[in-house]
Coordinates of C-alpha atoms in Angstrom, one line a residue:
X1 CA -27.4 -65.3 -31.0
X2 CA -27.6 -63.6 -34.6
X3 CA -24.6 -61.3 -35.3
X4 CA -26.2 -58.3 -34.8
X5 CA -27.0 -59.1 -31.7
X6 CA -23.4 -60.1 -31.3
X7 CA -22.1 -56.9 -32.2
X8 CA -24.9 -55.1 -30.2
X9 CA -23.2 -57.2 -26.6
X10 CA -19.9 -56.5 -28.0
X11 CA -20.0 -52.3 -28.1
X12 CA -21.8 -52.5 -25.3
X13 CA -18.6 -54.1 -23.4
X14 CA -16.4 -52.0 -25.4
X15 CA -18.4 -49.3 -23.9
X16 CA -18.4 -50.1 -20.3
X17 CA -14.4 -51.1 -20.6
X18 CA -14.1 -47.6 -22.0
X19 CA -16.1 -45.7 -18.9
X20 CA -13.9 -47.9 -16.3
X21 CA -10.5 -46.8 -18.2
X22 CA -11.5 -43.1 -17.7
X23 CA -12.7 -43.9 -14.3
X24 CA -9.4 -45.4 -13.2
X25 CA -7.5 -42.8 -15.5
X26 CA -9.5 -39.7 -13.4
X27 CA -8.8 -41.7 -9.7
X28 CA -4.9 -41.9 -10.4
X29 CA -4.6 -37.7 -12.0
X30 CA -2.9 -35.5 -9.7
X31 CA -6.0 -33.1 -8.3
X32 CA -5.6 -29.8 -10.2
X33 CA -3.7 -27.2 -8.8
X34 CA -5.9 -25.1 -5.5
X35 CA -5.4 -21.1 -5.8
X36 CA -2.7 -20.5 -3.0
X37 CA -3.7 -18.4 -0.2
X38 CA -1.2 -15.5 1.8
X39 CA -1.5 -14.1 4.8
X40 CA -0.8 -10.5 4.7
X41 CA 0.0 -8.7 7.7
X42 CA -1.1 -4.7 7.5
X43 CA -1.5 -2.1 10.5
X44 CA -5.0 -1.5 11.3
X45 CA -3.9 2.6 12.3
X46 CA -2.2 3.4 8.7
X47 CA -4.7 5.8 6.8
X48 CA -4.7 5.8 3.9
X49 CA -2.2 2.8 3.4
X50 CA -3.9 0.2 5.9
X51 CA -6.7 0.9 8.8
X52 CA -9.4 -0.7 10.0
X53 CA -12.8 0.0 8.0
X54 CA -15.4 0.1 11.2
X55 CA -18.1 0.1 8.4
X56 CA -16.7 -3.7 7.6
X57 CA -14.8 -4.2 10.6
X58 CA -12.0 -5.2 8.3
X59 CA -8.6 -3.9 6.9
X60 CA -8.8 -1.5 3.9
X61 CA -6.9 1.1 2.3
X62 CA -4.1 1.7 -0.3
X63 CA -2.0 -1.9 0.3
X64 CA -4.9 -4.0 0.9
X65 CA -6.2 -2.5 -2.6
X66 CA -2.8 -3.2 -4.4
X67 CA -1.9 -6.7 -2.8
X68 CA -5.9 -7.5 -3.8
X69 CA -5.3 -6.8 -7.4
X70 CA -1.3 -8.6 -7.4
X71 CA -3.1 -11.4 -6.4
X72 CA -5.7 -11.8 -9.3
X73 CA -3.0 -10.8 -11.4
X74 CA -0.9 -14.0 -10.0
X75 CA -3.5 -16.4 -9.2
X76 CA -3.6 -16.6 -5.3
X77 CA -5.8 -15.0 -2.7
X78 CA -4.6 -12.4 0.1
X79 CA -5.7 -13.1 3.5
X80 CA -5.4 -10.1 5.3
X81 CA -4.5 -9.9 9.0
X82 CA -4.7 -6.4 11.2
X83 CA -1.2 -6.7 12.7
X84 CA 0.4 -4.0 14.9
X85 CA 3.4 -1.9 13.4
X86 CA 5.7 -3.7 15.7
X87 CA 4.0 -7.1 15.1
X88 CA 5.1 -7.2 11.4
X89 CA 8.5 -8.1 11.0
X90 CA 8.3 -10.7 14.1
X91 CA 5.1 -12.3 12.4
X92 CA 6.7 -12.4 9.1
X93 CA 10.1 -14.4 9.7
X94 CA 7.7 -16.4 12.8
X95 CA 5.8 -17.5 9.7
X96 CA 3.0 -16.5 11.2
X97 CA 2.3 -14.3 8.1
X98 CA 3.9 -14.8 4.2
X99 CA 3.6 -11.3 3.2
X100 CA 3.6 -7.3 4.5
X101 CA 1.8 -5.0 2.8
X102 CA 2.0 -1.3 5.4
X103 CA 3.1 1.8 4.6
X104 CA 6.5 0.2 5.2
X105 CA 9.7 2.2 3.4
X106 CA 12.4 -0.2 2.2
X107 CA 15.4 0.7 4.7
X108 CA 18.6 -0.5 4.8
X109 CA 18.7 -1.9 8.1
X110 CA 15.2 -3.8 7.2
X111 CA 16.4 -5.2 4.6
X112 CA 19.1 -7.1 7.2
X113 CA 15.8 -8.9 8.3
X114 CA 13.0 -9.2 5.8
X115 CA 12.9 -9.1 1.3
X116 CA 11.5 -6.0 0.0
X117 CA 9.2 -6.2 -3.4
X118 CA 10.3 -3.6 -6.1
X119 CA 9.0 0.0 -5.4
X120 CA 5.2 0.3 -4.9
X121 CA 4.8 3.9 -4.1
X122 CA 7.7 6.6 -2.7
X123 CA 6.7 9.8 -0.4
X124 CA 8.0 12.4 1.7
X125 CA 6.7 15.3 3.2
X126 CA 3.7 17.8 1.6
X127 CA 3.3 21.5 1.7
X128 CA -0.1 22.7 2.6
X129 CA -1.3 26.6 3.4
X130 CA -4.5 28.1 3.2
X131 CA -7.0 28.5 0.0
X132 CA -6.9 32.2 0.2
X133 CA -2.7 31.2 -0.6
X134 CA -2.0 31.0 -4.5
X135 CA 1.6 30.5 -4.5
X136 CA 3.2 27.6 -6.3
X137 CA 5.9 26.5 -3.1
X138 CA 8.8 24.4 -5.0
X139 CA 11.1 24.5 -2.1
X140 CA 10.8 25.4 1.9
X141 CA 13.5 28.2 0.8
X142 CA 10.3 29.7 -1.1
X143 CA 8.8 30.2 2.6
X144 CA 11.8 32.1 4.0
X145 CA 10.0 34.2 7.2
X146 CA 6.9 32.4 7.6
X147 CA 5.8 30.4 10.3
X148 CA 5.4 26.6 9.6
X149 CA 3.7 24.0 11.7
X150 CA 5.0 19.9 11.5
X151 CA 3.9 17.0 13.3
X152 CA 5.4 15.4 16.6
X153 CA 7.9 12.9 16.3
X154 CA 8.1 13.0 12.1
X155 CA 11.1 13.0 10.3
X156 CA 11.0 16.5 9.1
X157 CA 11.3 18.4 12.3
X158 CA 14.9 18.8 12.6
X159 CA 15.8 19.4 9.0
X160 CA 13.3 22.2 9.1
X161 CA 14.7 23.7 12.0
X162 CA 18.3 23.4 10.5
X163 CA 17.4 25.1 7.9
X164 CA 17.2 28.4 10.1
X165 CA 15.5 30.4 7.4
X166 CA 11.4 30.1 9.3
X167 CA 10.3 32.4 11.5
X168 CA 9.3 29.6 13.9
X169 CA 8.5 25.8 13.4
X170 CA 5.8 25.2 15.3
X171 CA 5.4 21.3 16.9
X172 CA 1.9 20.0 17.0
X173 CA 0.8 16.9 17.9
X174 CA -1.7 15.8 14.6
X175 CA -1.7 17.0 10.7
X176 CA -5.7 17.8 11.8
X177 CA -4.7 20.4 14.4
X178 CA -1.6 21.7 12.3
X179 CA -4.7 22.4 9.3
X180 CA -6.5 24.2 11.7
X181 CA -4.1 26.4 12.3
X182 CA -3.1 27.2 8.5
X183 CA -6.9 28.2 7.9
X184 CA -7.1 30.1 11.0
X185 CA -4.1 32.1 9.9
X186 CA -2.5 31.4 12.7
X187 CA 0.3 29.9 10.8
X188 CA 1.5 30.2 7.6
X189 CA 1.7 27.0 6.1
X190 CA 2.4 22.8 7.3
X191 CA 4.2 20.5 6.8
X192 CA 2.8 16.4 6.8
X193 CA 3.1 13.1 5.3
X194 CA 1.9 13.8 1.5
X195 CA 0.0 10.7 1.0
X196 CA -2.1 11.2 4.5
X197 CA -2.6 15.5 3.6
X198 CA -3.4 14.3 0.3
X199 CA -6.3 12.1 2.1
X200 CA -7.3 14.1 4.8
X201 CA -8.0 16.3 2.8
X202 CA -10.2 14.5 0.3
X203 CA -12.1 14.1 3.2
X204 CA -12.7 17.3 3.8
X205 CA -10.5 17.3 6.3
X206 CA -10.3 21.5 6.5
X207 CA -10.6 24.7 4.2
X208 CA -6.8 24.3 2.9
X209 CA -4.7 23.2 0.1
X210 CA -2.1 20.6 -0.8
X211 CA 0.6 22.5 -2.9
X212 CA 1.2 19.9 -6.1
X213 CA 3.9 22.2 -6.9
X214 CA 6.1 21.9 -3.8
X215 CA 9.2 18.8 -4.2
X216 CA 9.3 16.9 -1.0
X217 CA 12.9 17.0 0.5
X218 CA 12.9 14.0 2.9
X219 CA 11.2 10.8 0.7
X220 CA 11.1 6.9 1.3
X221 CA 10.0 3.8 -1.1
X222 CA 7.1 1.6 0.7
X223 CA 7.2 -1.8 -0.4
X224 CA 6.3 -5.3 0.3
X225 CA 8.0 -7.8 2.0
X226 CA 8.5 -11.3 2.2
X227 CA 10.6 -14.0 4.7
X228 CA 14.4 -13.7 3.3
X229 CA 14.8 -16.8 0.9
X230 CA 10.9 -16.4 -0.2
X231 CA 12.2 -15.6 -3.8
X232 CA 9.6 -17.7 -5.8
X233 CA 6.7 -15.4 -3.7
X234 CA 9.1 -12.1 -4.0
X235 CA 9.4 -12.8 -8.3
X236 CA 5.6 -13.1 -8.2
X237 CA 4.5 -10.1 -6.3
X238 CA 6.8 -8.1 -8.3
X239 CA 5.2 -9.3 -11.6
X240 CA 1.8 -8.6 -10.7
X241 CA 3.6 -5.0 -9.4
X242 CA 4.7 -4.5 -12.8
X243 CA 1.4 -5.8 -14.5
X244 CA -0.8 -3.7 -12.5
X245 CA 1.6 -0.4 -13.2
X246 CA 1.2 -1.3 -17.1
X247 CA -2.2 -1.6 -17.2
X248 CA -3.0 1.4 -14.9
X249 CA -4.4 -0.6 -12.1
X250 CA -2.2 0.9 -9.9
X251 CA -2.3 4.5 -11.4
X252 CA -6.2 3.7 -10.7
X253 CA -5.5 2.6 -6.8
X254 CA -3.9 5.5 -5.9
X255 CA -5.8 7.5 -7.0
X256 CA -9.3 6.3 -5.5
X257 CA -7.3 7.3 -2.1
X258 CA -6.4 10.8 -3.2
X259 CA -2.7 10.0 -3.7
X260 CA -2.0 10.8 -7.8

């Protein structure tokens, strides 16, 4: 064999020792980390926060929209599952889901059973009177003597009523039929969730207006929640919260649902 030849055999072992070491050194690394997927509970009857799209036949709205753009922020993937109001907490410390994201406000007496997320968005009630109406409401004292209408079973009706200063609070049993009213002149003005006037009436819902001016008096904080002792999930969601407020992601959410 000349010595070129020699050398020529020679790389070509060195070669084939050098494929098998990276061979062996790729069948022995750890497989690279999979993007982590959550199950998500969220109501499929919440507009705008979480409902059931009949276009897609899945779960949309303001939540889905948020936890959607945490979870590129953080690097895992939302699974979202339509799960009755009453189903949540159950389904959460069940494990049958990691995360809620509903129009959910951060109580005290939740917080026995489930870890809420910073705040994602607080509400309270929202003023709304007819078009033709041009006053800037602050306060319900600005509508001393007028007739108001409020939903069934909300938490404003009694502290309207104890404030004694209406004419009559009227009871009615949806914020469509209350809106109605206002633009018939019926009644003077109604009172509703903000964040669901604010959407109804993006919708076109009816021929009245939302006051901006007017300071809700009862208010709550919606947030996630995760299983108590899920801090490692908790930290994350409320880093891709606070990313998502800096960038004006969030800003952006809420108001592609008629909420800013």
């Amino acid at each position: 064999m000349s010595l070129n030849g020699f050398f020529t055999n020679r790389r070509g072992l060195i070669g084939l020792g050098a494929a098998a070491l990276i061979a062996a050194s790729a069948a022995w690394a750890p497989a690279s980390a999979e993007t982590p997927t959550y199950k998500v509970g969220s109501t499929p009857t919440g507009v705008p926060f979480t409902f059931l799209d009949v276009k897609s036949n899945k779960i949309s709205g303001v939540m889905v929209d948020i936890i959607t753009a945490i979870g590129e922020e953080e690097g895992f993937t939302p699974d979202v599952k339509a799960t009755q109001w009453s189903a949540l907490i159950p389904s959460l410390t069940s494990d049958k889901i990691d995360i809620i994201a509903a129009a959910m406000y951060a109580t005290e007496e939740r917080a026995k059973v489930v870890d809420f997320t910073d705040t994602v968005y607080s509400y309270g009630e929202g003023l709304f009177v007819s078009k033709d109406d041009e006053t800037e409401y602050k306060t319900p004292q600005d509508l001393e003597g007028k007739t108001v209408g409020v939903q069934v079973g909300t938490a404003y009706i009694e502290p309207m009523k104890a404030l004694g200063i209406f004419k009559e609070v009227k009871i009615y049993d949806s914020i469509p039929d209350i809106m109605r009213d206002v633009q018939l002149g019926r009644i003077d003005a109604g009172f509703g969730d903000r964040p669901i006037v604010a959407y109804q009436l993006s919708q076109g819902a009816a021929n009245v207006r939302l006051v901006k001016s007017y300071d809700s008096t009862i208010t709550g904080d919606v947030a996630m929640s995760v299983k108590p002792g899920n801090d490692e999930l908790r930290a994350s969601l409320n880093e891709g919260l606070k990313k998502i407020k800096a960038s004006g992601k969030l800003d952006e959410i809420l108001t592609k649902w008629g909420l800013n």
